[in-house]
């Protein structure tokens, strides 16, 4: 079997067993990137030399009898994670010249686990977008249909793994930016509990919602990667000091007797019928495995999109103030004075969607509007939290669709931000409540993947992964590869 | 009819907390380093970095809150104050807004007439300082030094309780004393460790509502505070008496021209768009922790002054002076302890001759060239009649210059007091004999000449005769008969 058809776990086992070297694996994926990236635009930066160095180091470690499950396994980082010596652009002209002087905690931990860095993946600018069309580096194409979007904002990571240009990749999820692209490209994408993965070195979009995670071929691979990146980090005050379970060893927990909640609000108007059918079929698989399906209502949940589009822009308007042309990043030519430096550096350095959100956020935080928007949104956020909390007193996990439709065409929604925002209608709730959530492929609609979303209570990553794994033992949707990339 | 104006003043004091590292990063806070060497990636606001709260800054804020009898919040929240400026790397300052760490304290000040007045402290909150813009020696460019960015500040906001510049100074000095007692701020005003903004308004005496206020920014000496407030009061009264009205604005004090100048009006003021900082969890303090901080508080200046009056019999004034700084009080108690008493004598020497030398040489008491132990060595020789008070002044000066102990100087210079009454009597007789005219005048009623004879005897003994004995002998011998 060709190397790119193997999962990250299989590659790790093969390298450790001496079936092939990490360097061979790295060269194989670098070749695929070389041949495929022009079509997909998944990578902003390919780090071929670094990959080979990493791989040789991994091979030496294995030879010395060291290393673990991920030693020698190649991966790609979303270009939102700071990496020393390598560009970190965040998909923006603003950081098109930015080389971080340090590694993000996620980057550091995966390097310590012996992984091999293939490159940095394209993304919506500052993670603001659901289609990867807001990137300064151009749109990413969906390997299942190159005229369609891969979703966003972790669209580059999604396209890279879906096309097997990388066996696995990191992502970040503020309102669905891991799960939505995972759904639209047929991957398993995990957004952990808020605080589970350190945000240190992850360029902030909306700090109270951002969470790092992974896009993988299966729950097993996702578990393996999550185990490596999760855990307390004293450099992030919002990271939680709780032990990290060995996720990969807890995947086989049975779903028999599990109480599965079906959120009524996720199956209403706006859900594409074929997508709904695929999700229903997946629910039947769970029923057949002995899970008990319980329909329930989360009445505040439909307010999550407007709530999100107050909270996230408010935080981003402040988080992005540091990009002022003074210390790093893009600076306009020949500024006349300080105001000119600010206005032109930011005006020229940020794209339209980023500006739209900065302006929205500035507005909702302004004197006289704060109570009506920001404060009210926080109150609704509390209601949504309470809804989820109540739900988890009745059920063990919540299941539903990840997105209302399969991947849409490039350019189809760019002029209509509200329709674009509604693409995240099912994913935003987990961010507002800080819950672990995952998307796993559960079917194809007209040859395009659709995703099943699993949401668990805080720190129930093991359960969420096991629920997905049980499904993946019964089905093979997660093994499907876009025909053009097999 | 002349209108009587009442001045209303509130102060916002910024005390730089004496932590070793910054409030949200591990960079050192020492003053005077080369530009930007004490600024790490967090201080520079690099993409992806996050703040981590320095627990020591919190402990210091709590010490202050407890010392002013305020409420230390069980839960307080850090907020972002958003504005653009090159010395503000993140584009926002992390501060506390709606829920500060300390609320509702008071301190007492002593007014010129000796009466006490209680000044309310609305709140004290933690925040980070900004960096500095540098203009000198850079031509057309402006330099940015971010060493100070992220330095912890405690902003102490008073109620508008002060009615004159002198009251404002008394309050500011009280807080200055307190933060140094608590060892939470070095109080160094030249380095900007202790500075204030003054909110000043005037109103007709007897009126209840406040007048429109102006805020004078960044006053870093007691003298400037006094001058700025007095200038501002005159300016506002002149405008109002000329039929004008006060514009609410922020003003800057120009010490060279001794005036305040408009910086920005209310309309031009920034909308800071405060909101809770999502990078920091709410600051939660447990009762047990707060009680441990309370137990660690030192004796505070008011308590100490009360003890000096009650136990040592000092005047309120002396007690106030001797407790004005923790170092002075410690020095005083050190000398008193070594002598086993003599409270008033020790107070006089510290407040008199010793502080004369300190002032002359521009030294703080902690830098005194005569430490408490050596001063007690000198005073012991007054108490045991080895030397007179007058000789002691001479010895003190020699101690200051030489660094030697009192006994060494007394012996070396032969200053030991003459207490042999026979010897003194012989000198008295000689003096009377060689000044027959003065003696006759004295005896015919010119009592004032008594002092002349004392002086002559002291001169003849090189100041070493015991003054009490000299007095006694002269009283007996001069009248004759």
Tab-separated table of N, CA and C in Angstrom, chain A residues 290-364:
chain	number	residue	atom	x	y	z
A	290	UNK	N	-26.689	-0.211	20.117
A	290	UNK	CA	-27.203	-0.281	21.473
A	290	UNK	C	-27.297	1.044	22.190
A	291	UNK	N	-27.028	2.144	21.466
A	291	UNK	CA	-27.163	3.457	22.104
A	291	UNK	C	-28.640	3.823	22.186
A	292	UNK	N	-28.955	4.588	23.205
A	292	UNK	CA	-30.336	5.051	23.363
A	292	UNK	C	-30.432	6.476	22.833
A	293	UNK	N	-31.293	6.695	21.851
A	293	UNK	CA	-31.415	8.008	21.238
A	293	UNK	C	-32.524	8.803	21.915
A	294	UNK	N	-32.184	10.008	22.347
A	294	UNK	CA	-33.146	10.841	23.061
A	294	UNK	C	-33.242	12.175	22.348
A	295	UNK	N	-34.433	12.551	21.922
A	295	UNK	CA	-34.557	13.863	21.286
A	295	UNK	C	-34.717	14.914	22.374
A	296	UNK	N	-34.018	16.011	22.231
A	296	UNK	CA	-34.189	17.081	23.217
A	296	UNK	C	-34.025	18.444	22.560
A	297	UNK	N	-34.427	19.470	23.317
A	297	UNK	CA	-34.418	20.820	22.767
A	297	UNK	C	-33.447	21.704	23.547
A	298	UNK	N	-32.689	22.523	22.814
A	298	UNK	CA	-31.835	23.534	23.434
A	298	UNK	C	-32.333	24.884	22.916
A	299	UNK	N	-33.322	25.453	23.598
A	299	UNK	CA	-34.044	26.595	23.022
A	299	UNK	C	-33.184	27.833	22.750
A	300	UNK	N	-32.112	28.018	23.501
A	300	UNK	CA	-31.292	29.224	23.278
A	300	UNK	C	-30.325	29.045	22.116
A	301	UNK	N	-30.133	27.785	21.680
A	301	UNK	CA	-29.105	27.505	20.681
A	301	UNK	C	-29.256	28.284	19.365
A	302	UNK	N	-30.494	28.487	18.876
A	302	UNK	CA	-30.615	29.265	17.625
A	302	UNK	C	-30.057	30.689	17.731
A	303	UNK	N	-29.796	31.144	18.957
A	303	UNK	CA	-29.221	32.480	19.114
A	303	UNK	C	-27.701	32.464	19.025
A	304	UNK	N	-27.124	31.282	18.773
A	304	UNK	CA	-25.655	31.241	18.833
A	304	UNK	C	-24.976	32.032	17.722
A	305	UNK	N	-25.558	32.063	16.525
A	305	UNK	CA	-24.884	32.818	15.451
A	305	UNK	C	-24.832	34.319	15.775
A	306	UNK	N	-25.969	34.969	16.089
A	306	UNK	CA	-25.865	36.398	16.450
A	306	UNK	C	-24.999	36.646	17.684
A	307	UNK	N	-25.041	35.735	18.654
A	307	UNK	CA	-24.204	35.897	19.851
A	307	UNK	C	-22.732	35.869	19.472
A	308	UNK	N	-22.420	34.857	18.661
A	308	UNK	CA	-21.033	34.696	18.210
A	308	UNK	C	-20.555	35.925	17.449
A	309	UNK	N	-21.434	36.453	16.586
A	309	UNK	CA	-20.999	37.584	15.748
A	309	UNK	C	-21.016	38.919	16.497
A	310	UNK	N	-21.240	38.872	17.795
A	310	UNK	CA	-20.947	40.022	18.664
A	310	UNK	C	-19.659	39.741	19.453
A	311	UNK	N	-19.624	38.559	20.088
A	311	UNK	CA	-18.486	38.241	20.965
A	311	UNK	C	-17.178	38.134	20.172
A	312	UNK	N	-17.211	37.370	19.080
A	312	UNK	CA	-15.960	37.127	18.344
A	312	UNK	C	-15.402	38.425	17.740
A	313	UNK	N	-16.216	39.236	17.060
A	313	UNK	CA	-15.658	40.495	16.538
A	313	UNK	C	-15.180	41.429	17.655
A	314	UNK	N	-15.899	41.467	18.784
A	314	UNK	CA	-15.463	42.331	19.881
A	314	UNK	C	-14.038	41.958	20.297
A	315	UNK	N	-13.829	40.672	20.522
A	315	UNK	CA	-12.497	40.235	20.952
A	315	UNK	C	-11.457	40.449	19.856
A	316	UNK	N	-11.857	40.178	18.611
A	316	UNK	CA	-10.871	40.323	17.530
A	316	UNK	C	-10.501	41.788	17.321
A	317	UNK	N	-11.465	42.702	17.530
A	317	UNK	CA	-11.143	44.117	17.305
A	317	UNK	C	-10.024	44.553	18.250
A	318	UNK	N	-9.987	43.970	19.425
A	318	UNK	CA	-8.938	44.287	20.395
A	318	UNK	C	-7.674	43.454	20.128
A	319	UNK	N	-7.866	42.157	19.862
A	319	UNK	CA	-6.709	41.282	19.618
A	319	UNK	C	-5.866	41.735	18.432
A	320	UNK	N	-6.509	42.303	17.435
A	320	UNK	CA	-5.782	42.670	16.223
A	320	UNK	C	-5.227	44.099	16.270
A	321	UNK	N	-5.393	44.768	17.435
A	321	UNK	CA	-4.849	46.127	17.560
A	321	UNK	C	-3.329	46.134	17.524
A	322	UNK	N	-2.715	45.005	17.922
A	322	UNK	CA	-1.250	44.971	17.972
A	322	UNK	C	-0.617	45.012	16.579
A	323	UNK	N	-1.428	44.762	15.575
A	323	UNK	CA	-0.901	44.823	14.204
A	323	UNK	C	-1.020	46.264	13.718
A	324	UNK	N	-0.010	47.064	14.096
A	324	UNK	CA	-0.101	48.501	13.867
A	324	UNK	C	1.043	49.037	13.011
A	325	UNK	N	1.861	48.134	12.483
A	325	UNK	CA	2.957	48.572	11.622
A	325	UNK	C	4.167	49.084	12.382
A	326	UNK	N	4.139	48.991	13.719
A	326	UNK	CA	5.240	49.566	14.493
A	326	UNK	C	6.361	48.555	14.733
A	327	UNK	N	6.014	47.371	15.195
A	327	UNK	CA	7.067	46.448	15.640
A	327	UNK	C	7.306	45.249	14.731
A	328	UNK	N	6.260	44.789	14.043
A	328	UNK	CA	6.402	43.606	13.181
A	328	UNK	C	5.318	43.661	12.135
A	329	UNK	N	5.449	42.797	11.179
A	329	UNK	CA	4.396	42.714	10.171
A	329	UNK	C	4.469	43.821	9.150
A	330	UNK	N	3.398	43.949	8.393
A	330	UNK	CA	3.351	44.876	7.264
A	330	UNK	C	3.377	46.324	7.728
A	331	UNK	N	4.160	47.151	7.060
A	331	UNK	CA	4.147	48.592	7.307
A	331	UNK	C	4.024	49.300	5.963
A	332	UNK	N	3.144	50.296	5.900
A	332	UNK	CA	2.922	51.009	4.646
A	332	UNK	C	4.189	51.751	4.231
A	333	UNK	N	4.300	52.094	2.961
A	333	UNK	CA	5.441	52.865	2.450
A	333	UNK	C	5.349	54.312	2.935
A	334	UNK	N	6.471	54.879	3.332
A	334	UNK	CA	6.592	56.314	3.632
A	334	UNK	C	5.436	56.917	4.419
A	335	UNK	N	5.214	56.432	5.631
A	335	UNK	CA	4.141	57.063	6.412
A	335	UNK	C	4.474	58.537	6.700
A	336	UNK	N	3.445	59.389	6.576
A	336	UNK	CA	3.665	60.828	6.797
A	336	UNK	C	3.727	61.148	8.288
A	337	UNK	N	2.870	60.506	9.034
A	337	UNK	CA	2.865	60.717	10.477
A	337	UNK	C	2.288	59.470	11.131
A	338	UNK	N	2.105	59.535	12.446
A	338	UNK	CA	1.673	58.347	13.179
A	338	UNK	C	0.307	57.853	12.702
A	339	UNK	N	-0.626	58.770	12.540
A	339	UNK	CA	-1.973	58.372	12.130
A	339	UNK	C	-1.938	57.720	10.745
A	340	UNK	N	-1.121	58.288	9.869
A	340	UNK	CA	-0.976	57.740	8.526
A	340	UNK	C	-0.366	56.337	8.588
A	341	UNK	N	0.615	56.160	9.468
A	341	UNK	CA	1.239	54.842	9.648
A	341	UNK	C	0.193	53.812	10.069
A	342	UNK	N	-0.613	54.190	11.035
A	342	UNK	CA	-1.647	53.270	11.520
A	342	UNK	C	-2.683	52.979	10.441
A	343	UNK	N	-3.235	54.041	9.876
A	343	UNK	CA	-4.394	53.838	9.003
A	343	UNK	C	-3.991	53.130	7.718
A	344	UNK	N	-2.849	53.505	7.160
A	344	UNK	CA	-2.476	52.827	5.910
A	344	UNK	C	-1.925	51.422	6.159
A	345	UNK	N	-1.137	51.244	7.224
A	345	UNK	CA	-0.610	49.894	7.484
A	345	UNK	C	-1.763	48.925	7.701
A	346	UNK	N	-2.736	49.339	8.480
A	346	UNK	CA	-3.871	48.464	8.765
A	346	UNK	C	-4.834	48.399	7.583
A	347	UNK	N	-5.023	49.536	6.945
A	347	UNK	CA	-5.922	49.580	5.792
A	347	UNK	C	-5.421	48.707	4.648
A	348	UNK	N	-4.090	48.724	4.441
A	348	UNK	CA	-3.507	47.942	3.337
A	348	UNK	C	-3.198	46.507	3.777
A	349	UNK	N	-2.945	46.311	5.062
A	349	UNK	CA	-2.496	44.999	5.536
A	349	UNK	C	-3.626	44.016	5.807
A	350	UNK	N	-4.808	44.514	6.129
A	350	UNK	CA	-5.941	43.629	6.422
A	350	UNK	C	-6.871	43.526	5.228
A	351	UNK	N	-7.481	42.367	5.064
A	351	UNK	CA	-8.467	42.174	4.010
A	351	UNK	C	-9.869	42.576	4.463
A	352	UNK	N	-10.827	42.460	3.535
A	352	UNK	CA	-12.178	42.996	3.760
A	352	UNK	C	-12.895	42.342	4.942
A	353	UNK	N	-12.811	41.002	5.036
A	353	UNK	CA	-13.562	40.332	6.102
A	353	UNK	C	-12.999	40.692	7.473
A	354	UNK	N	-11.679	40.772	7.571
A	354	UNK	CA	-11.048	41.149	8.832
A	354	UNK	C	-11.479	42.558	9.220
A	355	UNK	N	-11.474	43.454	8.251
A	355	UNK	CA	-11.895	44.831	8.540
A	355	UNK	C	-13.349	44.874	8.970
A	356	UNK	N	-14.183	44.090	8.295
A	356	UNK	CA	-15.599	44.067	8.654
A	356	UNK	C	-15.760	43.665	10.123
A	357	UNK	N	-15.003	42.651	10.520
A	357	UNK	CA	-15.158	42.176	11.902
A	357	UNK	C	-14.540	43.159	12.899
A	358	UNK	N	-13.429	43.774	12.551
A	358	UNK	CA	-12.842	44.774	13.460
A	358	UNK	C	-13.842	45.922	13.659
A	359	UNK	N	-14.484	46.323	12.566
A	359	UNK	CA	-15.435	47.441	12.685
A	359	UNK	C	-16.660	47.028	13.497
A	360	UNK	N	-17.162	45.829	13.227
A	360	UNK	CA	-18.304	45.344	14.009
A	360	UNK	C	-17.942	45.280	15.485
A	361	UNK	N	-16.764	44.740	15.766
A	361	UNK	CA	-16.337	44.576	17.151
A	361	UNK	C	-16.120	45.909	17.841
A	362	UNK	N	-15.542	46.855	17.121
A	362	UNK	CA	-15.323	48.183	17.685
A	362	UNK	C	-16.668	48.820	18.028
A	363	UNK	N	-17.611	48.618	17.138
A	363	UNK	CA	-18.947	49.185	17.341
A	363	UNK	C	-19.627	48.593	18.577
A	364	UNK	N	-19.604	47.283	18.704
A	364	UNK	CA	-20.347	46.676	19.823
A	364	UNK	C	-19.708	46.940	21.182
